[in-house]
Structures are given as structure tokens and as C-alpha cells.
JSON list of C-alpha atoms in Angstrom, two decimals:
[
{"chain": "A", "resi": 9, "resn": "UNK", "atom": "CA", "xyz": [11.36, -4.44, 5.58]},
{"chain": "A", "resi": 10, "resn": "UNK", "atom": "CA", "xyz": [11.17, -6.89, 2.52]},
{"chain": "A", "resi": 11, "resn": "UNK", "atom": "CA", "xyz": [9.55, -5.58, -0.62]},
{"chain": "A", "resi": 12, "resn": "UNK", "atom": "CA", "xyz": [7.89, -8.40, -3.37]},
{"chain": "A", "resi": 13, "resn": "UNK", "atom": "CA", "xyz": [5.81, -6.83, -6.38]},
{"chain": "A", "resi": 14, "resn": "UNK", "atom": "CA", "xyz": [3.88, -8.85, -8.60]},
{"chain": "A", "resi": 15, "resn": "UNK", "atom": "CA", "xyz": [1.07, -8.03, -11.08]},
{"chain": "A", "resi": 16, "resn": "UNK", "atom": "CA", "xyz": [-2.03, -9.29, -11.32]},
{"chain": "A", "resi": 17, "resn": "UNK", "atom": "CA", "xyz": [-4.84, -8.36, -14.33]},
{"chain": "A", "resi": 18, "resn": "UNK", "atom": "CA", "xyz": [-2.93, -4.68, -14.75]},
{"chain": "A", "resi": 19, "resn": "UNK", "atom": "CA", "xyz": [-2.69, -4.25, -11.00]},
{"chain": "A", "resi": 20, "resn": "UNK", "atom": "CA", "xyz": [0.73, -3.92, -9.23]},
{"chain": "A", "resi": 21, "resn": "UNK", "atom": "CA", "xyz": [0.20, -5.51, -5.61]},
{"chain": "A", "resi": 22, "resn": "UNK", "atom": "CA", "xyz": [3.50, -5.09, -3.49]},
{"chain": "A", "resi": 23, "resn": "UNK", "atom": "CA", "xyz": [3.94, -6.78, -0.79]},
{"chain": "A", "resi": 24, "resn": "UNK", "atom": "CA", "xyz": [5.77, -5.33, 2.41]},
{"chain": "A", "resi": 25, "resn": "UNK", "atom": "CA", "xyz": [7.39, -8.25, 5.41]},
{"chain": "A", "resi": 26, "resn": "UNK", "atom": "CA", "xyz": [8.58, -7.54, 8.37]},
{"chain": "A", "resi": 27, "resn": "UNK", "atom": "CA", "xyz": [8.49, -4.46, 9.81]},
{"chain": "A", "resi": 28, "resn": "UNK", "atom": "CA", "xyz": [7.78, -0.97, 8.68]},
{"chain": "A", "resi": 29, "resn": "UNK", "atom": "CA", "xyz": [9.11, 1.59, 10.57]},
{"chain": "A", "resi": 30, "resn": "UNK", "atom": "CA", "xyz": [10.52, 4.79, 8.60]},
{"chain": "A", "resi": 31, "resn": "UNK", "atom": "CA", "xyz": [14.41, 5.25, 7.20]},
{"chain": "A", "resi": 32, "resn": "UNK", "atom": "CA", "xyz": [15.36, 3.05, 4.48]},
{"chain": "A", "resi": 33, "resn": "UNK", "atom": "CA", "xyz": [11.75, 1.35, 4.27]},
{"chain": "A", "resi": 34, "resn": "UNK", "atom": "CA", "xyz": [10.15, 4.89, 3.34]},
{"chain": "A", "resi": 35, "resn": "UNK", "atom": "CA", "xyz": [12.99, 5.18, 0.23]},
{"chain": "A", "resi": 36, "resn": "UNK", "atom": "CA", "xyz": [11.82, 1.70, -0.14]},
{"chain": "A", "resi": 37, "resn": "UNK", "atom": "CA", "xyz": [8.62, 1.53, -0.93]},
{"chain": "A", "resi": 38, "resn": "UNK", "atom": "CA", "xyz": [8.71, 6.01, -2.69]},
{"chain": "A", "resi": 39, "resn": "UNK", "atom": "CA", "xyz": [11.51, 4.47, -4.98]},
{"chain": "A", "resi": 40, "resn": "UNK", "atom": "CA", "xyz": [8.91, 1.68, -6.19]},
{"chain": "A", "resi": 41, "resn": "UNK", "atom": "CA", "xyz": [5.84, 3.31, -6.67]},
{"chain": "A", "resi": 42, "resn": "UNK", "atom": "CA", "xyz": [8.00, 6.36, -8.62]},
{"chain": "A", "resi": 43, "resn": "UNK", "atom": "CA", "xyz": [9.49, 3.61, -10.91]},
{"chain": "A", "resi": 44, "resn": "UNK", "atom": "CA", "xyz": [5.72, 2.36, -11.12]},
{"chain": "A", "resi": 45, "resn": "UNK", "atom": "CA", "xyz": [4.31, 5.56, -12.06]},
{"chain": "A", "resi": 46, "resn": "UNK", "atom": "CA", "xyz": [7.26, 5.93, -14.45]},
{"chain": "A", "resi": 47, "resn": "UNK", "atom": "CA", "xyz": [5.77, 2.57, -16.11]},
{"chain": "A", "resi": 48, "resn": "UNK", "atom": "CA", "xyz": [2.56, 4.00, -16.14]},
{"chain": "A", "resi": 49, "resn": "UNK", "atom": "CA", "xyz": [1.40, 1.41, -13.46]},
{"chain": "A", "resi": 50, "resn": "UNK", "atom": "CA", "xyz": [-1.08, 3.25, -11.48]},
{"chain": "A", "resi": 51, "resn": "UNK", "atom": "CA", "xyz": [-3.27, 0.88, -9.32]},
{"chain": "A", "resi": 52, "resn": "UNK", "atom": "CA", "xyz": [-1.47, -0.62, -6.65]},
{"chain": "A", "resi": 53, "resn": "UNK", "atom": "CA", "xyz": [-2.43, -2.73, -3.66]},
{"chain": "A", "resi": 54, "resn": "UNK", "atom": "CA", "xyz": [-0.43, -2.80, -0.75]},
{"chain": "A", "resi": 55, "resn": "UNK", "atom": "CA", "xyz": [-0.96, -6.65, 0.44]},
{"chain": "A", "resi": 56, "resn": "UNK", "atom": "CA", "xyz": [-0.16, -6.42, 4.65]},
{"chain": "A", "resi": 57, "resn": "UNK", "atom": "CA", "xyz": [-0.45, -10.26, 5.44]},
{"chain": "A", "resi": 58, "resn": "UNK", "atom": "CA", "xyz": [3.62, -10.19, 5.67]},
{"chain": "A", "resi": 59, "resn": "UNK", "atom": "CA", "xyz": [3.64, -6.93, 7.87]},
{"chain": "A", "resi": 60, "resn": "UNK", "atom": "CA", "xyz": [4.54, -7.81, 11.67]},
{"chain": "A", "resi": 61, "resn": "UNK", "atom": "CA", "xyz": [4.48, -4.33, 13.15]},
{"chain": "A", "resi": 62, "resn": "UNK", "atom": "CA", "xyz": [4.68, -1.15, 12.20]},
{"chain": "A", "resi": 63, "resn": "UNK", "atom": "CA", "xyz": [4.71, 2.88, 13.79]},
{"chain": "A", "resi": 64, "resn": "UNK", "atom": "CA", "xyz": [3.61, 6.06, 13.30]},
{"chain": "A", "resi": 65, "resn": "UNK", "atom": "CA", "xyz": [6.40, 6.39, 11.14]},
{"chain": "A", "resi": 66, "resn": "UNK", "atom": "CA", "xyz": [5.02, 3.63, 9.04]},
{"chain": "A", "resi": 67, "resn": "UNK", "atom": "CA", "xyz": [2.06, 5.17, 8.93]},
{"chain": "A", "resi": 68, "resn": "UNK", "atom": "CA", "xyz": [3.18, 8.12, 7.36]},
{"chain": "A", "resi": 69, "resn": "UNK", "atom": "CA", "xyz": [4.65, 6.25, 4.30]},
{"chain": "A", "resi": 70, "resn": "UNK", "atom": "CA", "xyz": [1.24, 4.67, 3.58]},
{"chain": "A", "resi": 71, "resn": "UNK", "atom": "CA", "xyz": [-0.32, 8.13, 3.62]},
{"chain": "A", "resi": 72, "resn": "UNK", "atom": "CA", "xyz": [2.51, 9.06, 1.87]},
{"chain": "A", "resi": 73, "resn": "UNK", "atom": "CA", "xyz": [2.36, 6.20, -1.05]},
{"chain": "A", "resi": 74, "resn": "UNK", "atom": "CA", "xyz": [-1.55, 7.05, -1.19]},
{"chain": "A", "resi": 75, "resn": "UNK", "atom": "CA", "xyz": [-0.93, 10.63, -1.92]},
{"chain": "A", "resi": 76, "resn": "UNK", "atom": "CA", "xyz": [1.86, 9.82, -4.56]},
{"chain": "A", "resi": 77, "resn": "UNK", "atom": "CA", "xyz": [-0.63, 8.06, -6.26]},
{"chain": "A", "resi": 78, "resn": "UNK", "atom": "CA", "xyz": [-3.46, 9.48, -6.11]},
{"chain": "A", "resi": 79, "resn": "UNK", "atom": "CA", "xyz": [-1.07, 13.18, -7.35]},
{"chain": "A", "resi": 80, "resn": "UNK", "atom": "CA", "xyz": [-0.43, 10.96, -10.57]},
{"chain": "A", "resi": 81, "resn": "UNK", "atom": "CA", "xyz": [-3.77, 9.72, -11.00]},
{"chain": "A", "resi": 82, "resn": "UNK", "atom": "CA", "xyz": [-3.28, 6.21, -9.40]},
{"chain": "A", "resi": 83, "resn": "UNK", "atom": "CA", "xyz": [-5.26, 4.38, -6.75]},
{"chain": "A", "resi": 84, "resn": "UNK", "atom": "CA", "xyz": [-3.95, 2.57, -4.02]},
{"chain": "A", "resi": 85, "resn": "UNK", "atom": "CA", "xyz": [-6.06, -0.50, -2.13]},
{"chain": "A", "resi": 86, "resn": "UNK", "atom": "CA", "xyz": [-5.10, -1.94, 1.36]},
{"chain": "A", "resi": 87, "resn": "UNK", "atom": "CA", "xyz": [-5.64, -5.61, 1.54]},
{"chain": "A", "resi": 88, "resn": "UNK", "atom": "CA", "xyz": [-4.98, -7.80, 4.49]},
{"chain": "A", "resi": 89, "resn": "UNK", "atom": "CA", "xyz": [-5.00, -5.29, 6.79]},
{"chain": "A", "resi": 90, "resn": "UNK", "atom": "CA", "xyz": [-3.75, -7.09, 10.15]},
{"chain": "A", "resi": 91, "resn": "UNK", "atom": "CA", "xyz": [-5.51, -6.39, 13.70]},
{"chain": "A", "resi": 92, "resn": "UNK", "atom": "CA", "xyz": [-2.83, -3.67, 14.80]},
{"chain": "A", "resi": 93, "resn": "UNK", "atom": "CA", "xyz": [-2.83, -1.70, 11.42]},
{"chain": "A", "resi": 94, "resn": "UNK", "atom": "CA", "xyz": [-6.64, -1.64, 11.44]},
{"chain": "A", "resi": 95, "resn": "UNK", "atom": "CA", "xyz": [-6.05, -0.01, 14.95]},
{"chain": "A", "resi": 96, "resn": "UNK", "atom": "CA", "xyz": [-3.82, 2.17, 13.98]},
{"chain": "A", "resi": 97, "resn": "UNK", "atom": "CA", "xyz": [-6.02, 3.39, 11.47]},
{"chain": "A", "resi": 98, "resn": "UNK", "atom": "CA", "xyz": [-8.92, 4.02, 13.48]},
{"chain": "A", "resi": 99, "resn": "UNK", "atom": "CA", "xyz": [-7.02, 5.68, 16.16]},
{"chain": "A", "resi": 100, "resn": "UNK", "atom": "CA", "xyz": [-5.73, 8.06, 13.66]},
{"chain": "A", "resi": 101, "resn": "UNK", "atom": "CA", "xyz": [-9.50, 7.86, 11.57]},
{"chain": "A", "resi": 102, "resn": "UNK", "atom": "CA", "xyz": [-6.98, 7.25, 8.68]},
{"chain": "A", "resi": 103, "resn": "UNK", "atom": "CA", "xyz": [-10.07, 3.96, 7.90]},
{"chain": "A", "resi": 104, "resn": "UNK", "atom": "CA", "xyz": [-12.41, 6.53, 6.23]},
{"chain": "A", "resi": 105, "resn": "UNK", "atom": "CA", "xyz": [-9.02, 7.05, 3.59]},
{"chain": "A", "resi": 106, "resn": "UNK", "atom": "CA", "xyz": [-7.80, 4.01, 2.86]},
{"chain": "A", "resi": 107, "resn": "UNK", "atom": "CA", "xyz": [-9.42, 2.11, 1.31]},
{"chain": "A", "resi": 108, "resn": "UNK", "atom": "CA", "xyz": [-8.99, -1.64, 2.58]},
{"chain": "A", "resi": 109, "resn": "UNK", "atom": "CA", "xyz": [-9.96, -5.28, 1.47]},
{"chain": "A", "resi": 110, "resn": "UNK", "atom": "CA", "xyz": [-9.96, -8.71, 3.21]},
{"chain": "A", "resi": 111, "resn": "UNK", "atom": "CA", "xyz": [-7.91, -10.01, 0.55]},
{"chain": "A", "resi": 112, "resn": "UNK", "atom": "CA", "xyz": [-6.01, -9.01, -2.33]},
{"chain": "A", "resi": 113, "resn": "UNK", "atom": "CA", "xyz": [-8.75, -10.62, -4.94]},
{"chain": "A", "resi": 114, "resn": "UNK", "atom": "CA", "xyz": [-11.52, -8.85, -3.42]},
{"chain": "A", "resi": 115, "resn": "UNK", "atom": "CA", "xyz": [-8.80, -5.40, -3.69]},
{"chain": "A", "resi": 116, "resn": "UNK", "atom": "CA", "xyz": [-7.70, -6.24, -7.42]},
{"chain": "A", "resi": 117, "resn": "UNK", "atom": "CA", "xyz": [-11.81, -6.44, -8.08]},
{"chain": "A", "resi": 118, "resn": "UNK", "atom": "CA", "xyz": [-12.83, -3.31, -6.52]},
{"chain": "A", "resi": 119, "resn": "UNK", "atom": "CA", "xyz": [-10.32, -1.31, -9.50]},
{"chain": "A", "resi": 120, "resn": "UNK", "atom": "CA", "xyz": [-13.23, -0.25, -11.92]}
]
């Protein structure tokens, strides 16, 4: 997995590629969102478009990043949530946690 970050009005959106399937892409993406809380960056959208595939494994570090977050007072948005991930989600009924945009404008808006 590939990691990009960029910000956009005071929201961090970080954008996985590839595939995310455990290992080094779990350090991955806890070592960002620690140095983000570090830098008091708290909303965060994780942007899927680049995501190919990804497991149960995968899974977990979303729920994972989500709880981080939300432990330190942060929110975390989905956007671009591809076909498989969406099933994945409602297999698991992880749909009614995340919460997940079409895009990442409509994600950066919903931030109140």
C-alpha cells in the first residue's frame, strides 16, 4: 500500500493505493494518524478511489484508525468507498459506523 496526505480547509484526507491487507500497511497508516494527532490534526478522511482490494485484515485497520481518532477526539470520514469495501462493510454491518461520502468534497463538508 501507497500512502498520499494532503489537506484541504483544516482537513487531513489520506489517501491509501493499492492494496490493504495488514503488516506493514497497518504501521502505515497508525504511524500517520499518531503523527497527525501529534499535530493536532484531528479530522481525517480516508479517500478509497486508489484502493484495489483489501481483507479482513484491512478492515481491522480502518476500525482501528476510527477508534484512534475518535479516543483523541478526532473524526474520521470514508469517501469513495469502492463496490467491494461497501460490501465488506455491510457484511460485517461496519456501514452504520463509518461514516462514508461519495466524494471527498461532500466528506470535507460534512466536518461541522
Amino acid at each position: 500500500m501507497k500512502l498520499t496526505d494532503r489537506e484541504v480547509n483544516n482537513v487531513v484526507i489520506l489517501e491509501p493505493r493499492g492494496k490493504i491487507m495488514g503488516g506493514p500497511d497497518a504501521s502505515l497508516l497508525h504511524d500517520k494518524l499518531y503523527e497527525l494527532i501529534e499535530n493536532d490534526k484531528k479530522r481525517v478522511v480516508i479517500d478509497l478511489a486508489g484502493v484495489e482490494w483489501m481483507n479482513s485484515t484491512g478492515l481491522g485497520i480502518l476500525i482501528s484508525s476510527y477508534t484512534t481518532l475518535r479516543n483523541h477526539q478526532g473524526e474520521l470520514k470514508l469517501a469513495n468507498v469502492t463496490d467491494k469495501i461497501q460490501s465488506l462493510l455491510t457484511i460485517t454491518k461496519l456501514v452504520s459506523v463509518f461514516d462514508a461520502h461519495d466524494s471527498v468534497d461532500e466528506a470535507i463538508k460534512s466536518f461541522k
